[in-house]
């Protein structure tokens, strides 16, 4: 399973990149807006920090403008994946951009039928939003499992990206489901490292080592 960081914050991306386990980045208009920098320059900087798929989302809402915007985003860097929303216009744009060889991440997916539509339009990635579904009282990971099964049934190549992940449990559930990619905030990636027994075990090893090998204090 690929790990993507769901952030446009360059410091977080640099810290994640240093760990060597980040395979790509997802951004969205809200994440980009938080950083308050010109979009193209910002996406180019992200591409310089993480080598992998970098999703950049269109903000137009009608297909002709999404197509123009998508082409412009794809020109920023070879690793840019254009994000289009799962609307009728977004799907028209996905079909056109995909047929031109531009890779599209169809975002804001909340149902199995929507995911089926994204795959039929030639999406490179589909993004079901797990956490936002959980917020409504339904189980977001059930949707991820359903999409994976449907894509297996018909041999679709579209990758399933579990998005809107809020916790380490979400990440391991996504891995158990067999999702291709999990995108997560930096905070969640950081939490994946933690286990109290790792800390306890390390403290004990260091203590035992120091007791055996440290020279006795002078005059002792
Ligand atoms: C995915 O590409 C989206 O940017 C993201 O996962 C949305 O997450 P949120 O529901 O925490 O905003």
Short mmCIF file of C-alpha atoms and ligand atoms in Angstrom, two decimals:
data_model
loop_
_atom_site.label_atom_id
_atom_site.label_comp_id
_atom_site.label_asym_id
_atom_site.label_seq_id
_atom_site.Cartn_x
_atom_site.Cartn_y
_atom_site.Cartn_z
CA UNK A 1 0.00 0.00 0.00
CA UNK A 2 1.33 3.42 -0.93
CA UNK A 3 1.43 6.14 1.74
CA UNK A 4 0.45 9.61 0.55
CA UNK A 5 0.51 12.73 2.70
CA UNK A 6 -2.72 14.71 2.64
CA UNK A 7 -1.23 18.16 3.13
CA UNK A 8 0.12 21.12 1.21
CA UNK A 9 2.31 22.24 4.10
CA UNK A 10 5.93 22.20 2.96
CA UNK A 11 7.41 21.65 6.44
CA UNK A 12 5.21 18.61 6.99
CA UNK A 13 6.13 17.30 3.55
CA UNK A 14 9.87 17.75 4.24
CA UNK A 15 9.55 15.94 7.58
CA UNK A 16 7.62 13.09 5.93
CA UNK A 17 10.08 12.91 3.02
CA UNK A 18 12.98 12.53 5.46
CA UNK A 19 11.45 9.27 6.74
CA UNK A 20 11.65 7.78 3.24
CA UNK A 21 8.20 6.16 3.36
CA UNK A 22 6.03 8.72 1.58
CA UNK A 23 5.03 7.76 -1.96
CA UNK A 24 2.97 10.78 -2.98
CA UNK A 25 0.84 13.74 -1.94
CA UNK A 26 -2.80 14.73 -2.15
CA UNK A 27 -3.88 18.34 -1.98
CA UNK A 28 -7.29 19.93 -2.29
CA UNK A 29 -8.43 23.56 -2.57
CA UNK A 30 -8.89 23.85 1.22
CA UNK A 31 -5.36 22.55 1.94
CA UNK A 32 -3.81 24.82 -0.71
CA UNK A 33 -5.78 27.85 0.56
CA UNK A 34 -4.37 27.32 4.08
CA UNK A 35 -0.83 27.88 2.77
CA UNK A 36 -1.77 31.12 0.93
CA UNK A 37 0.75 30.79 -1.92
CA UNK A 38 0.25 30.84 -5.71
CA UNK A 39 -0.95 27.37 -6.75
CA UNK A 40 1.46 26.57 -9.58
CA UNK A 41 4.57 27.63 -7.67
CA UNK A 42 3.35 25.72 -4.64
CA UNK A 43 2.68 22.49 -6.56
CA UNK A 44 6.11 22.76 -8.20
CA UNK A 45 7.71 23.04 -4.74
CA UNK A 46 5.79 19.99 -3.53
CA UNK A 47 7.02 18.04 -6.58
CA UNK A 48 10.57 18.97 -5.57
CA UNK A 49 10.11 17.54 -2.07
CA UNK A 50 8.28 14.25 -2.71
CA UNK A 51 8.94 12.14 -5.79
CA UNK A 52 5.65 10.43 -6.64
CA UNK A 53 2.09 11.21 -7.66
CA UNK A 54 1.10 14.72 -6.56
CA UNK A 55 -2.64 15.42 -6.82
CA UNK A 56 -3.68 18.99 -7.66
CA UNK A 57 -7.38 19.77 -7.88
CA UNK A 58 -9.29 21.84 -10.42
CA UNK A 59 -11.54 24.53 -8.99
CA UNK A 60 -13.75 25.15 -12.04
CA UNK A 61 -17.16 23.51 -11.96
CA UNK A 62 -17.97 23.16 -15.65
CA UNK A 63 -16.33 20.58 -17.90
CA UNK A 64 -14.76 22.86 -20.54
CA UNK A 65 -13.05 24.98 -17.88
CA UNK A 66 -12.01 21.91 -15.86
CA UNK A 67 -10.36 20.52 -18.98
CA UNK A 68 -8.38 23.71 -19.61
CA UNK A 69 -7.42 23.88 -15.93
CA UNK A 70 -6.50 20.18 -15.85
CA UNK A 71 -4.22 20.54 -18.87
CA UNK A 72 -2.52 23.52 -17.21
CA UNK A 73 -2.02 21.64 -13.93
CA UNK A 74 -0.61 18.60 -15.74
CA UNK A 75 2.01 20.81 -17.39
CA UNK A 76 3.44 21.95 -14.04
CA UNK A 77 5.34 18.68 -13.53
CA UNK A 78 5.26 15.15 -14.93
CA UNK A 79 4.18 13.79 -11.53
CA UNK A 80 1.05 15.92 -11.25
CA UNK A 81 -2.20 13.97 -11.14
CA UNK A 82 -5.22 16.17 -11.88
CA UNK A 83 -8.04 15.92 -9.36
CA UNK A 84 -11.60 16.28 -10.65
CA UNK A 85 -14.73 16.10 -8.48
CA UNK A 86 -17.26 13.32 -8.94
CA UNK A 87 -19.87 15.43 -10.68
CA UNK A 88 -21.29 15.07 -14.20
CA UNK A 89 -18.94 17.80 -15.44
CA UNK A 90 -16.05 16.30 -13.50
CA UNK A 91 -16.61 12.96 -15.21
CA UNK A 92 -16.74 14.56 -18.67
CA UNK A 93 -13.44 16.29 -17.85
CA UNK A 94 -12.00 13.01 -16.52
CA UNK A 95 -12.89 11.18 -19.72
CA UNK A 96 -11.32 13.89 -21.91
CA UNK A 97 -8.18 14.38 -19.82
CA UNK A 98 -7.64 10.61 -19.45
CA UNK A 99 -7.98 10.11 -23.20
CA UNK A 100 -5.16 12.67 -23.61
CA UNK A 101 -2.92 10.64 -21.30
CA UNK A 102 -3.40 12.96 -18.31
CA UNK A 103 -3.81 10.99 -15.09
CA UNK A 104 -6.94 11.90 -13.12
CA UNK A 105 -7.80 11.35 -9.46
CA UNK A 106 -11.60 11.46 -9.18
CA UNK A 107 -12.32 12.93 -5.77
CA UNK A 108 -15.31 13.35 -3.44
CA UNK A 109 -16.47 9.77 -4.00
CA UNK A 110 -19.13 8.64 -1.52
CA UNK A 111 -20.78 5.63 -3.19
CA UNK A 112 -19.92 2.43 -5.05
CA UNK A 113 -21.86 3.59 -8.11
CA UNK A 114 -19.88 6.83 -8.22
CA UNK A 115 -16.67 4.77 -8.11
CA UNK A 116 -17.96 2.63 -10.98
CA UNK A 117 -18.58 5.78 -13.02
CA UNK A 118 -15.05 7.07 -12.26
CA UNK A 119 -13.49 3.81 -13.46
CA UNK A 120 -15.59 3.79 -16.64
CA UNK A 121 -14.40 7.34 -17.38
CA UNK A 122 -10.78 6.11 -17.21
CA UNK A 123 -9.79 7.51 -13.82
CA UNK A 124 -6.25 6.69 -12.70
CA UNK A 125 -7.32 6.98 -9.06
CA UNK A 126 -10.66 7.18 -7.24
CA UNK A 127 -10.82 8.74 -3.78
CA UNK A 128 -13.54 7.52 -1.39
CA UNK A 129 -13.67 9.81 1.67
CA UNK A 130 -13.74 7.39 4.61
CA UNK A 131 -13.76 9.85 7.54
CA UNK A 132 -16.49 12.04 6.09
CA UNK A 133 -18.71 8.96 5.61
CA UNK A 134 -18.00 7.85 9.20
CA UNK A 135 -19.10 11.34 10.29
CA UNK A 136 -22.56 10.64 8.86
CA UNK A 137 -22.94 7.44 10.91
CA UNK A 138 -22.13 5.04 8.05
CA UNK A 139 -18.98 2.94 7.73
CA UNK A 140 -16.56 4.54 5.29
CA UNK A 141 -14.31 1.49 5.13
CA UNK A 142 -17.24 -0.65 3.90
CA UNK A 143 -17.33 1.60 0.85
CA UNK A 144 -13.59 1.05 0.24
CA UNK A 145 -14.12 -2.73 0.41
CA UNK A 146 -17.12 -2.56 -1.96
CA UNK A 147 -15.19 -0.49 -4.51
CA UNK A 148 -12.23 -2.88 -4.42
CA UNK A 149 -14.58 -5.84 -4.98
CA UNK A 150 -16.40 -4.13 -7.86
CA UNK A 151 -13.10 -3.19 -9.55
CA UNK A 152 -11.88 -6.80 -9.13
CA UNK A 153 -15.12 -8.11 -10.64
CA UNK A 154 -14.50 -6.21 -13.87
CA UNK A 155 -10.72 -5.88 -13.95
CA UNK A 156 -10.71 -2.07 -13.75
CA UNK A 157 -7.19 -0.62 -13.37
CA UNK A 158 -8.32 2.46 -11.42
CA UNK A 159 -6.46 2.59 -8.10
CA UNK A 160 -8.46 3.00 -4.91
CA UNK A 161 -7.13 5.75 -2.65
CA UNK A 162 -8.61 5.71 0.86
CA UNK A 163 -8.97 9.41 1.68
CA UNK A 164 -10.16 11.44 4.63
CA UNK A 165 -8.37 9.06 7.00
CA UNK A 166 -8.39 10.36 10.57
CA UNK A 167 -6.51 7.76 12.66
CA UNK A 168 -3.94 4.94 12.64
CA UNK A 169 -6.88 2.49 12.87
CA UNK A 170 -8.20 3.86 9.57
CA UNK A 171 -4.78 3.22 8.00
CA UNK A 172 -4.55 -0.41 9.13
CA UNK A 173 -8.17 -1.02 8.11
CA UNK A 174 -7.39 0.39 4.66
CA UNK A 175 -4.37 -1.93 4.40
CA UNK A 176 -6.45 -4.95 5.49
CA UNK A 177 -9.04 -4.06 2.86
CA UNK A 178 -6.25 -4.08 0.25
CA UNK A 179 -6.56 -0.48 -0.86
CA UNK A 180 -3.82 0.65 -3.25
CA UNK A 181 -3.12 3.99 -1.57
CA UNK A 182 -3.88 5.58 1.81
CA UNK A 183 -3.61 9.33 2.10
CA UNK A 184 -3.35 10.79 5.58
CA UNK A 185 -2.57 14.03 7.41
CA UNK A 186 1.01 14.32 8.70
CA UNK A 187 -0.27 13.87 12.28
CA UNK A 188 -1.67 10.42 11.42
CA UNK A 189 1.53 9.31 9.65
CA UNK A 190 3.52 10.39 12.70
CA UNK A 191 1.21 8.40 15.02
CA UNK A 192 1.80 5.20 13.00
CA UNK A 193 5.30 4.92 14.51
CA UNK A 194 4.14 4.81 18.10
CA UNK A 195 3.94 1.82 20.40
CA UNK A 196 4.50 2.01 24.18
CA UNK A 197 6.31 -1.37 24.19
CA UNK A 198 8.83 -0.03 21.64
CA UNK A 199 9.63 2.88 23.97
CA UNK A 200 9.75 0.63 27.03
CA UNK A 201 11.93 -1.97 25.28
CA UNK A 202 14.36 0.66 24.01
CA UNK A 203 14.71 2.26 27.45
CA UNK A 204 15.46 -1.15 28.94
CA UNK A 205 18.08 -1.99 26.28
CA UNK A 206 19.82 1.34 26.82
CA UNK A 207 19.75 0.96 30.57
CA UNK A 208 21.20 -2.58 30.48
CA UNK A 209 23.88 -1.52 27.98
CA UNK A 210 24.92 1.50 30.03
CA UNK A 211 25.09 -0.50 33.27
CA UNK A 212 27.38 -3.10 31.65
CA UNK A 213 29.66 -0.85 29.61
CA UNK A 214 29.81 2.58 31.17
CA UNK A 215 32.96 3.18 33.22
CA UNK A 216 32.32 3.48 36.95
CA UNK A 217 32.34 7.15 38.14
CA UNK A 218 35.79 8.37 39.29
CA UNK A 219 36.45 7.78 43.01
CA UNK A 220 33.62 5.27 43.16
C1 LIG B 1 -8.25 13.64 -0.27
O1 LIG B 1 -7.63 13.72 -1.30
C2 LIG B 1 -8.74 14.77 0.50
O2 LIG B 1 -7.83 15.85 0.37
C3 LIG B 1 -8.81 14.50 1.98
O3 LIG B 1 -8.44 13.20 2.31
C4 LIG B 1 -10.01 15.04 2.65
O4 LIG B 1 -9.91 14.77 4.02
P1 LIG B 1 -10.81 15.50 5.13
O5 LIG B 1 -12.16 14.88 5.10
O6 LIG B 1 -10.08 15.22 6.41
O7 LIG B 1 -10.82 16.96 4.74
#
